[in-house]
């Protein structure tokens, strides 16, 4: 039976939940978590934007090699902005205890909360796709070099795609009609158990984050590098640990959310940690490129030749391994000197053990070797092996 306008207005303007004994509803209460929403969203977006700029500048102007994952990262940033917009709208109506929130405002809050839940999956997957494609280019540029890593990355990628697709569709169609997600005054229709969906999705997301954290470590610690260097490289990828922590805390708050009737208050921490997780994941996708930017800038400042220092490539010699005979052609990790670093990092790497050797052909140009006639020209090929890991 339809409610009369006067009755409906009275319900909409009343408290969304009966207050605890001895508590009087106060729609202007200052006991609100809304004050944390805007700073969290702004900090997350600001830091993510800075890292995006550093990444794009480094890849385009320094390395001069833009890859598919760079475009995916830009898309992830756009989706991150879109994810933050409904969170920002929650500032107006969210954060207060449910008995201090009118039914009208609680409907608005649940509406924006549903949008946040729907956008979370596609945004998180886009961020993870950027990271996984970067793993692929760094650690498995050629499938035959590291088949196990190739298979693992693809398993995680396709599992994430399936999971986030199903999760997003379930979030969209969890109620029929859809408005029942946020308007509990509707007296017809049905919803399946959204509690099971959100908690299960949160648990799977934690597993996915942890797997992605440890994926690069298997290859890094097989490199023929010093323990200190391995630790430094691992530290760059260990940024993912913060994303794992955020997803665990988000899961904990999701569980608490469904153990209380005070949803308008309990929802905010879940949303805040969702923003933190997505933002940290985005920063992690940009972080491997950032050291290159600061190294180049530092070298330019040190030499005071910022106007003449070449940004495309520069050269450095290093020992692949201090021990081992340099005249042993069978040892891929001997003390040969390596050239050519930085211009197209990891393109063409052959990974026999994690990240291994890079073969570069240096061909003779216009000069002919002595003793060569016009028809019997000699082409000299020199194979240089680079055994240094460089992110970018």
CSV table of C-alpha atoms in Angstrom, one decimal:
chain,number,residue,atom,x,y,z
A,1,UNK,CA,0.0,0.0,0.0
A,2,UNK,CA,1.4,3.4,-1.0
A,3,UNK,CA,2.1,5.8,1.8
A,4,UNK,CA,0.6,9.3,1.7
A,5,UNK,CA,2.9,12.2,1.1
A,6,UNK,CA,2.7,13.4,4.6
A,7,UNK,CA,3.5,10.0,6.1
A,8,UNK,CA,6.3,9.5,3.7
A,9,UNK,CA,7.8,12.8,4.5
A,10,UNK,CA,7.6,12.1,8.2
A,11,UNK,CA,9.4,8.8,7.7
A,12,UNK,CA,12.1,10.4,5.5
A,13,UNK,CA,12.7,13.2,7.9
A,14,UNK,CA,12.9,10.8,10.9
A,15,UNK,CA,16.0,9.0,12.2
A,16,UNK,CA,17.2,6.0,10.1
A,17,UNK,CA,17.7,3.9,13.3
A,18,UNK,CA,16.2,3.9,16.7
A,19,UNK,CA,18.8,5.4,19.1
A,20,UNK,CA,20.3,3.5,22.0
A,21,UNK,CA,18.5,3.9,25.3
A,22,UNK,CA,19.0,7.4,26.8
A,23,UNK,CA,20.3,8.9,23.5
A,24,UNK,CA,18.4,11.6,21.6
A,25,UNK,CA,18.8,11.8,17.8
A,26,UNK,CA,20.7,14.8,16.7
A,27,UNK,CA,20.9,15.4,12.9
A,28,UNK,CA,23.5,18.1,13.5
A,29,UNK,CA,25.8,16.0,15.7
A,30,UNK,CA,29.5,16.6,15.4
A,31,UNK,CA,30.3,13.0,16.2
A,32,UNK,CA,31.0,12.1,12.6
A,33,UNK,CA,33.7,10.3,10.6
A,34,UNK,CA,33.0,12.5,7.5
A,35,UNK,CA,35.9,14.8,8.4
A,36,UNK,CA,38.3,12.0,7.4
A,37,UNK,CA,36.7,11.4,3.9
A,38,UNK,CA,37.9,14.4,2.0
A,39,UNK,CA,41.5,14.5,3.3
A,40,UNK,CA,41.9,10.7,2.6
A,41,UNK,CA,40.6,11.1,-1.0
A,42,UNK,CA,42.6,14.3,-1.7
A,43,UNK,CA,45.8,12.8,-0.3
A,44,UNK,CA,45.4,9.6,-2.2
A,45,UNK,CA,44.6,11.4,-5.5
A,46,UNK,CA,47.4,14.0,-5.0
A,47,UNK,CA,50.2,11.5,-4.4
A,48,UNK,CA,48.9,9.2,-7.1
A,49,UNK,CA,48.9,12.1,-9.6
A,50,UNK,CA,52.5,13.1,-8.6
A,51,UNK,CA,53.6,9.5,-9.2
A,52,UNK,CA,51.8,9.3,-12.5
A,53,UNK,CA,53.5,12.5,-13.7
A,54,UNK,CA,56.9,11.1,-12.7
A,55,UNK,CA,56.2,7.9,-14.5
A,56,UNK,CA,55.0,9.4,-17.7
A,57,UNK,CA,57.9,12.0,-17.7
A,58,UNK,CA,60.4,9.3,-17.1
A,59,UNK,CA,59.1,6.9,-19.7
A,60,UNK,CA,58.5,9.5,-22.4
A,61,UNK,CA,61.4,12.0,-22.0
A,62,UNK,CA,64.1,10.0,-20.3
A,63,UNK,CA,63.7,6.3,-21.3
A,64,UNK,CA,61.7,7.3,-24.4
A,65,UNK,CA,59.9,4.0,-24.5
A,66,UNK,CA,56.2,4.0,-23.7
A,67,UNK,CA,54.6,0.6,-23.2
A,68,UNK,CA,51.1,-0.7,-23.0
A,69,UNK,CA,51.1,-0.7,-19.2
A,70,UNK,CA,51.8,3.1,-19.3
A,71,UNK,CA,48.5,3.7,-21.1
A,72,UNK,CA,46.7,1.2,-18.7
A,73,UNK,CA,48.2,3.3,-15.8
A,74,UNK,CA,46.7,6.5,-17.2
A,75,UNK,CA,43.3,4.7,-17.5
A,76,UNK,CA,43.7,3.5,-13.9
A,77,UNK,CA,44.3,7.1,-12.8
A,78,UNK,CA,41.1,8.2,-14.5
A,79,UNK,CA,39.2,5.4,-12.8
A,80,UNK,CA,40.8,6.3,-9.5
A,81,UNK,CA,39.5,9.9,-9.9
A,82,UNK,CA,36.0,8.5,-10.7
A,83,UNK,CA,36.2,6.2,-7.7
A,84,UNK,CA,37.0,9.1,-5.4
A,85,UNK,CA,34.0,11.3,-6.6
A,86,UNK,CA,31.2,9.3,-4.9
A,87,UNK,CA,33.4,9.0,-1.8
A,88,UNK,CA,33.6,12.8,-1.7
A,89,UNK,CA,29.8,13.0,-2.0
A,90,UNK,CA,29.6,10.9,1.2
A,91,UNK,CA,31.0,13.9,3.1
A,92,UNK,CA,27.6,15.6,3.0
A,93,UNK,CA,25.5,12.7,4.3
A,94,UNK,CA,27.8,10.1,5.8
A,95,UNK,CA,29.8,9.5,8.8
A,96,UNK,CA,27.3,10.2,11.6
A,97,UNK,CA,25.6,7.5,13.7
A,98,UNK,CA,22.6,6.1,12.0
A,99,UNK,CA,20.2,7.5,14.7
A,100,UNK,CA,21.7,10.9,14.0
A,101,UNK,CA,21.0,10.5,10.3
A,102,UNK,CA,17.7,11.0,8.6
A,103,UNK,CA,16.2,8.3,6.5
A,104,UNK,CA,16.4,10.6,3.5
A,105,UNK,CA,20.2,11.1,4.1
A,106,UNK,CA,20.8,7.4,4.7
A,107,UNK,CA,19.2,6.6,1.3
A,108,UNK,CA,21.6,9.1,-0.3
A,109,UNK,CA,24.6,7.6,1.5
A,110,UNK,CA,23.7,4.0,0.6
A,111,UNK,CA,23.2,5.1,-3.0
A,112,UNK,CA,26.8,6.5,-3.2
A,113,UNK,CA,28.1,3.6,-1.2
A,114,UNK,CA,26.7,1.2,-3.9
A,115,UNK,CA,28.4,3.2,-6.6
A,116,UNK,CA,31.7,2.9,-4.6
A,117,UNK,CA,31.3,-0.8,-4.4
A,118,UNK,CA,30.6,-1.1,-8.1
A,119,UNK,CA,33.5,1.0,-9.1
A,120,UNK,CA,36.0,-0.7,-6.7
A,121,UNK,CA,36.3,-3.9,-8.8
A,122,UNK,CA,37.1,-2.3,-12.2
A,123,UNK,CA,39.4,0.3,-10.6
A,124,UNK,CA,41.3,-2.3,-8.6
A,125,UNK,CA,41.6,-4.6,-11.6
A,126,UNK,CA,42.9,-1.8,-13.9
A,127,UNK,CA,45.6,-1.0,-11.3
A,128,UNK,CA,46.6,-4.7,-11.0
A,129,UNK,CA,46.6,-5.1,-14.8
A,130,UNK,CA,49.2,-2.3,-15.0
A,131,UNK,CA,51.3,-4.0,-12.4
A,132,UNK,CA,51.1,-7.4,-14.0
A,133,UNK,CA,51.9,-6.2,-17.4
A,134,UNK,CA,55.0,-4.4,-15.9
A,135,UNK,CA,56.0,-7.7,-14.3
A,136,UNK,CA,55.6,-9.4,-17.6
A,137,UNK,CA,57.9,-6.9,-19.4
A,138,UNK,CA,60.5,-6.8,-16.7
A,139,UNK,CA,60.7,-10.5,-15.8
A,140,UNK,CA,59.4,-12.4,-18.8
A,141,UNK,CA,60.0,-10.4,-22.0
A,142,UNK,CA,60.4,-13.8,-23.7
A,143,UNK,CA,58.3,-16.7,-22.6
A,144,UNK,CA,61.0,-19.3,-23.0
A,145,UNK,CA,63.3,-17.4,-20.6
A,146,UNK,CA,61.1,-18.0,-17.5
A,147,UNK,CA,58.2,-20.2,-18.2
A,148,UNK,CA,57.1,-20.6,-14.6
A,149,UNK,CA,56.9,-16.8,-14.0
A,150,UNK,CA,55.1,-16.4,-17.3
A,151,UNK,CA,52.4,-19.0,-16.3
A,152,UNK,CA,52.1,-17.6,-12.8
A,153,UNK,CA,51.6,-14.0,-14.0
A,154,UNK,CA,48.9,-15.2,-16.5
A,155,UNK,CA,47.1,-17.2,-13.9
A,156,UNK,CA,46.9,-14.2,-11.6
A,157,UNK,CA,45.9,-11.9,-14.4
A,158,UNK,CA,43.0,-14.1,-15.7
A,159,UNK,CA,41.9,-15.0,-12.2
A,160,UNK,CA,41.7,-11.4,-11.3
A,161,UNK,CA,39.8,-10.6,-14.4
A,162,UNK,CA,37.3,-13.3,-13.7
A,163,UNK,CA,37.0,-12.4,-10.0
A,164,UNK,CA,36.5,-8.7,-10.5
A,165,UNK,CA,34.1,-9.2,-13.4
A,166,UNK,CA,31.9,-11.5,-11.4
A,167,UNK,CA,32.1,-9.3,-8.3
A,168,UNK,CA,31.1,-6.2,-10.2
A,169,UNK,CA,28.2,-7.9,-11.9
A,170,UNK,CA,27.0,-9.2,-8.5
A,171,UNK,CA,27.3,-5.8,-7.0
A,172,UNK,CA,25.2,-4.3,-9.8
A,173,UNK,CA,22.5,-7.0,-9.8
A,174,UNK,CA,22.4,-7.9,-6.1
A,175,UNK,CA,18.9,-6.5,-5.7
A,176,UNK,CA,15.8,-6.5,-7.9
A,177,UNK,CA,14.8,-3.8,-8.3
A,178,UNK,CA,18.3,-2.2,-8.0
A,179,UNK,CA,16.9,0.7,-5.9
A,180,UNK,CA,16.4,-1.8,-3.1
A,181,UNK,CA,20.2,-1.5,-2.6
A,182,UNK,CA,19.8,1.9,-1.0
A,183,UNK,CA,16.0,2.5,-0.5
A,184,UNK,CA,14.7,0.1,2.2
A,185,UNK,CA,11.3,1.7,2.0
A,186,UNK,CA,10.5,-0.2,-1.2
A,187,UNK,CA,8.1,-2.9,-0.2
A,188,UNK,CA,8.6,-5.3,-3.1
A,189,UNK,CA,11.6,-7.2,-4.7
A,190,UNK,CA,14.4,-9.1,-3.1
A,191,UNK,CA,18.2,-9.1,-2.6
A,192,UNK,CA,20.6,-12.0,-2.2
A,193,UNK,CA,23.0,-12.0,0.8
A,194,UNK,CA,25.2,-9.0,0.1
A,195,UNK,CA,27.1,-9.7,3.3
A,196,UNK,CA,28.5,-13.0,2.0
A,197,UNK,CA,29.4,-11.3,-1.3
A,198,UNK,CA,31.3,-8.4,0.2
A,199,UNK,CA,33.2,-10.5,2.8
A,200,UNK,CA,34.1,-13.2,0.3
A,201,UNK,CA,35.2,-10.7,-2.3
A,202,UNK,CA,37.3,-9.0,0.4
A,203,UNK,CA,39.0,-12.3,1.4
A,204,UNK,CA,39.8,-13.2,-2.3
A,205,UNK,CA,41.2,-9.7,-2.8
A,206,UNK,CA,43.6,-10.1,0.1
A,207,UNK,CA,44.9,-13.3,-1.4
A,208,UNK,CA,45.3,-11.6,-4.8
A,209,UNK,CA,47.2,-8.7,-3.2
A,210,UNK,CA,49.6,-11.0,-1.3
A,211,UNK,CA,50.3,-13.2,-4.4
A,212,UNK,CA,51.2,-10.1,-6.4
A,213,UNK,CA,53.5,-9.0,-3.6
A,214,UNK,CA,55.5,-12.2,-3.7
A,215,UNK,CA,55.4,-12.7,-7.5
A,216,UNK,CA,58.5,-10.6,-8.4
A,217,UNK,CA,60.5,-11.8,-5.4
A,218,UNK,CA,61.0,-15.3,-6.9
A,219,UNK,CA,62.9,-13.8,-9.9
A,220,UNK,CA,64.7,-11.0,-8.0
A,221,UNK,CA,66.4,-13.4,-5.5
A,222,UNK,CA,67.6,-15.6,-8.4
A,223,UNK,CA,69.6,-12.8,-9.9
A,224,UNK,CA,73.4,-12.9,-9.9
A,225,UNK,CA,73.6,-9.8,-7.8
A,226,UNK,CA,74.8,-8.9,-4.3
A,227,UNK,CA,72.4,-9.5,-1.4
A,228,UNK,CA,72.3,-5.7,-0.8
A,229,UNK,CA,71.3,-5.0,-4.4
A,230,UNK,CA,68.6,-7.7,-4.3
A,231,UNK,CA,67.3,-6.2,-1.1
A,232,UNK,CA,67.2,-2.7,-2.7
A,233,UNK,CA,65.3,-4.0,-5.7
A,234,UNK,CA,62.9,-6.0,-3.5
A,235,UNK,CA,62.2,-2.9,-1.4
A,236,UNK,CA,60.8,-1.1,-4.5
A,237,UNK,CA,58.3,-3.9,-5.1
A,238,UNK,CA,57.7,-4.3,-1.4
A,239,UNK,CA,55.5,-1.3,-1.6
A,240,UNK,CA,52.8,-3.8,-2.3
A,241,UNK,CA,53.0,-4.8,1.4
A,242,UNK,CA,51.1,-1.6,2.2
A,243,UNK,CA,48.4,-2.5,-0.2
A,244,UNK,CA,48.1,-6.0,1.4
A,245,UNK,CA,47.8,-4.3,4.9
A,246,UNK,CA,45.1,-2.0,3.5
A,247,UNK,CA,43.1,-4.8,2.0
A,248,UNK,CA,43.3,-6.8,5.3
A,249,UNK,CA,42.1,-3.8,7.3
A,250,UNK,CA,39.4,-3.2,4.8
A,251,UNK,CA,38.2,-6.8,5.1
A,252,UNK,CA,38.2,-6.5,8.9
A,253,UNK,CA,36.0,-3.3,8.7
A,254,UNK,CA,33.7,-5.1,6.2
A,255,UNK,CA,33.1,-7.8,8.7
A,256,UNK,CA,32.4,-5.3,11.4
A,257,UNK,CA,30.0,-3.4,9.1
A,258,UNK,CA,27.7,-6.4,9.0
A,259,UNK,CA,27.8,-7.0,12.7
A,260,UNK,CA,26.2,-3.6,13.5
A,261,UNK,CA,23.0,-1.9,12.6
A,262,UNK,CA,24.8,1.5,12.7
A,263,UNK,CA,25.7,1.2,9.0
A,264,UNK,CA,26.0,4.9,8.2
A,265,UNK,CA,28.8,5.2,10.7
A,266,UNK,CA,30.5,1.8,10.1
A,267,UNK,CA,30.6,2.2,6.4
A,268,UNK,CA,33.0,5.1,6.4
A,269,UNK,CA,36.2,3.2,7.6
A,270,UNK,CA,35.5,0.5,4.9
A,271,UNK,CA,35.4,3.2,2.3
A,272,UNK,CA,38.5,5.0,3.6
A,273,UNK,CA,40.5,1.9,3.5
A,274,UNK,CA,39.2,1.1,0.0
A,275,UNK,CA,40.6,4.5,-1.2
A,276,UNK,CA,43.9,3.8,0.6
A,277,UNK,CA,44.2,0.3,-1.0
A,278,UNK,CA,43.5,1.5,-4.5
A,279,UNK,CA,45.8,4.6,-4.1
A,280,UNK,CA,48.7,2.5,-2.7
A,281,UNK,CA,48.2,0.0,-5.5
A,282,UNK,CA,48.4,2.8,-8.1
A,283,UNK,CA,51.6,4.2,-6.5
A,284,UNK,CA,53.1,0.7,-6.6
A,285,UNK,CA,52.4,0.5,-10.3
A,286,UNK,CA,54.5,3.7,-10.8
A,287,UNK,CA,57.2,3.1,-8.3
A,288,UNK,CA,59.6,0.9,-10.3
A,289,UNK,CA,60.2,3.7,-12.8
A,290,UNK,CA,60.6,6.5,-10.2
A,291,UNK,CA,64.3,5.7,-9.2
A,292,UNK,CA,65.3,6.2,-12.8
A,293,UNK,CA,63.9,9.8,-12.7
A,294,UNK,CA,65.8,10.7,-9.5
A,295,UNK,CA,69.0,9.1,-10.7
A,296,UNK,CA,69.0,11.1,-13.9
A,297,UNK,CA,68.1,14.3,-12.2
A,298,UNK,CA,70.7,13.7,-9.5
A,299,UNK,CA,73.4,13.2,-12.1
A,300,UNK,CA,72.4,16.3,-14.0
A,301,UNK,CA,72.6,18.4,-10.9
A,302,UNK,CA,75.9,16.9,-9.8
A,303,UNK,CA,77.6,17.6,-13.1
A,304,UNK,CA,75.9,21.0,-13.5
A,305,UNK,CA,75.2,20.2,-17.1
A,306,UNK,CA,71.4,19.9,-17.0
A,307,UNK,CA,71.2,21.6,-20.4
A,308,UNK,CA,73.6,19.3,-22.2
A,309,UNK,CA,73.3,16.0,-20.4
A,310,UNK,CA,71.7,13.5,-22.8
A,311,UNK,CA,68.4,12.2,-21.6
A,312,UNK,CA,68.0,9.3,-23.9
A,313,UNK,CA,71.0,7.1,-23.1
A,314,UNK,CA,74.2,7.1,-21.2
A,315,UNK,CA,76.8,4.5,-20.6
A,316,UNK,CA,78.3,2.9,-17.6
A,317,UNK,CA,80.6,-0.1,-17.1
A,318,UNK,CA,80.1,-2.6,-14.3
A,319,UNK,CA,81.2,-6.0,-13.3
A,320,UNK,CA,78.6,-8.7,-13.7
A,321,UNK,CA,80.4,-10.7,-11.1
A,322,UNK,CA,83.7,-9.8,-9.4
A,323,UNK,CA,84.8,-13.4,-9.4
A,324,UNK,CA,85.1,-15.7,-12.4
A,325,UNK,CA,87.4,-15.6,-15.4
A,326,UNK,CA,86.5,-13.1,-18.0
A,327,UNK,CA,88.0,-15.3,-20.7
A,328,UNK,CA,85.5,-18.0,-20.1
A,329,UNK,CA,82.8,-17.8,-22.8
A,330,UNK,CA,80.6,-20.4,-21.1
A,331,UNK,CA,80.1,-18.4,-18.0
A,332,UNK,CA,77.2,-16.0,-18.5
A,333,UNK,CA,77.9,-14.2,-15.2
A,334,UNK,CA,81.7,-13.6,-15.6
A,335,UNK,CA,83.4,-10.2,-15.2
A,336,UNK,CA,82.6,-8.9,-18.7
A,337,UNK,CA,82.0,-5.2,-18.9
A,338,UNK,CA,78.5,-4.1,-19.9
A,339,UNK,CA,77.5,-1.1,-21.8
A,340,UNK,CA,74.3,0.5,-22.8
A,341,UNK,CA,72.0,1.1,-19.9
A,342,UNK,CA,68.7,2.8,-19.6
A,343,UNK,CA,67.4,3.6,-23.0
A,344,UNK,CA,65.0,0.8,-23.5
A,345,UNK,CA,65.2,-1.2,-20.3
A,346,UNK,CA,64.2,-4.8,-20.4
A,347,UNK,CA,63.3,-4.8,-24.0
A,348,UNK,CA,64.8,-8.0,-25.5
A,349,UNK,CA,66.0,-9.5,-22.2
A,350,UNK,CA,66.6,-13.2,-22.2
A,351,UNK,CA,65.7,-14.5,-18.8
A,352,UNK,CA,67.4,-17.8,-18.2
A,353,UNK,CA,67.4,-17.3,-14.4
A,354,UNK,CA,64.9,-14.7,-13.4
A,355,UNK,CA,66.2,-11.6,-15.0
A,356,UNK,CA,69.3,-12.7,-16.9
A,357,UNK,CA,71.3,-11.6,-19.9
A,358,UNK,CA,70.5,-9.0,-22.4
A,359,UNK,CA,72.1,-9.7,-25.8
A,360,UNK,CA,73.0,-6.6,-27.9
A,361,UNK,CA,74.4,-6.8,-31.4
A,362,UNK,CA,77.0,-4.1,-32.1
A,363,UNK,CA,77.6,-4.2,-35.9
A,364,UNK,CA,80.5,-2.7,-37.8
A,365,UNK,CA,79.5,0.4,-39.8
A,366,UNK,CA,81.3,1.9,-42.7
A,367,UNK,CA,84.8,0.6,-41.9
A,368,UNK,CA,85.9,-2.6,-43.6
A,369,UNK,CA,88.4,-4.9,-41.9
A,370,UNK,CA,91.8,-5.1,-43.6
A,371,UNK,CA,92.1,-7.8,-46.1
A,372,UNK,CA,88.4,-7.8,-47.0
A,373,UNK,CA,87.6,-7.3,-50.7
A,374,UNK,CA,84.5,-5.6,-52.1
A,375,UNK,CA,82.6,-8.8,-52.5
A,376,UNK,CA,83.7,-10.6,-49.4
A,377,UNK,CA,82.7,-8.1,-46.8
A,378,UNK,CA,83.0,-9.1,-43.2
A,379,UNK,CA,80.3,-8.3,-40.7
A,380,UNK,CA,81.5,-8.3,-37.2
A,381,UNK,CA,79.1,-9.0,-34.4
A,382,UNK,CA,79.9,-8.5,-30.7
A,383,UNK,CA,77.6,-9.9,-28.1
A,384,UNK,CA,77.4,-7.9,-24.9
A,385,UNK,CA,75.6,-9.4,-21.9
A,386,UNK,CA,74.0,-7.1,-19.3
A,387,UNK,CA,73.3,-8.6,-16.0
A,388,UNK,CA,71.8,-5.6,-14.3
A,389,UNK,CA,68.2,-5.2,-13.3
A,390,UNK,CA,66.6,-1.9,-14.1
A,391,UNK,CA,63.0,-1.0,-13.6
A,392,UNK,CA,61.3,1.1,-16.2
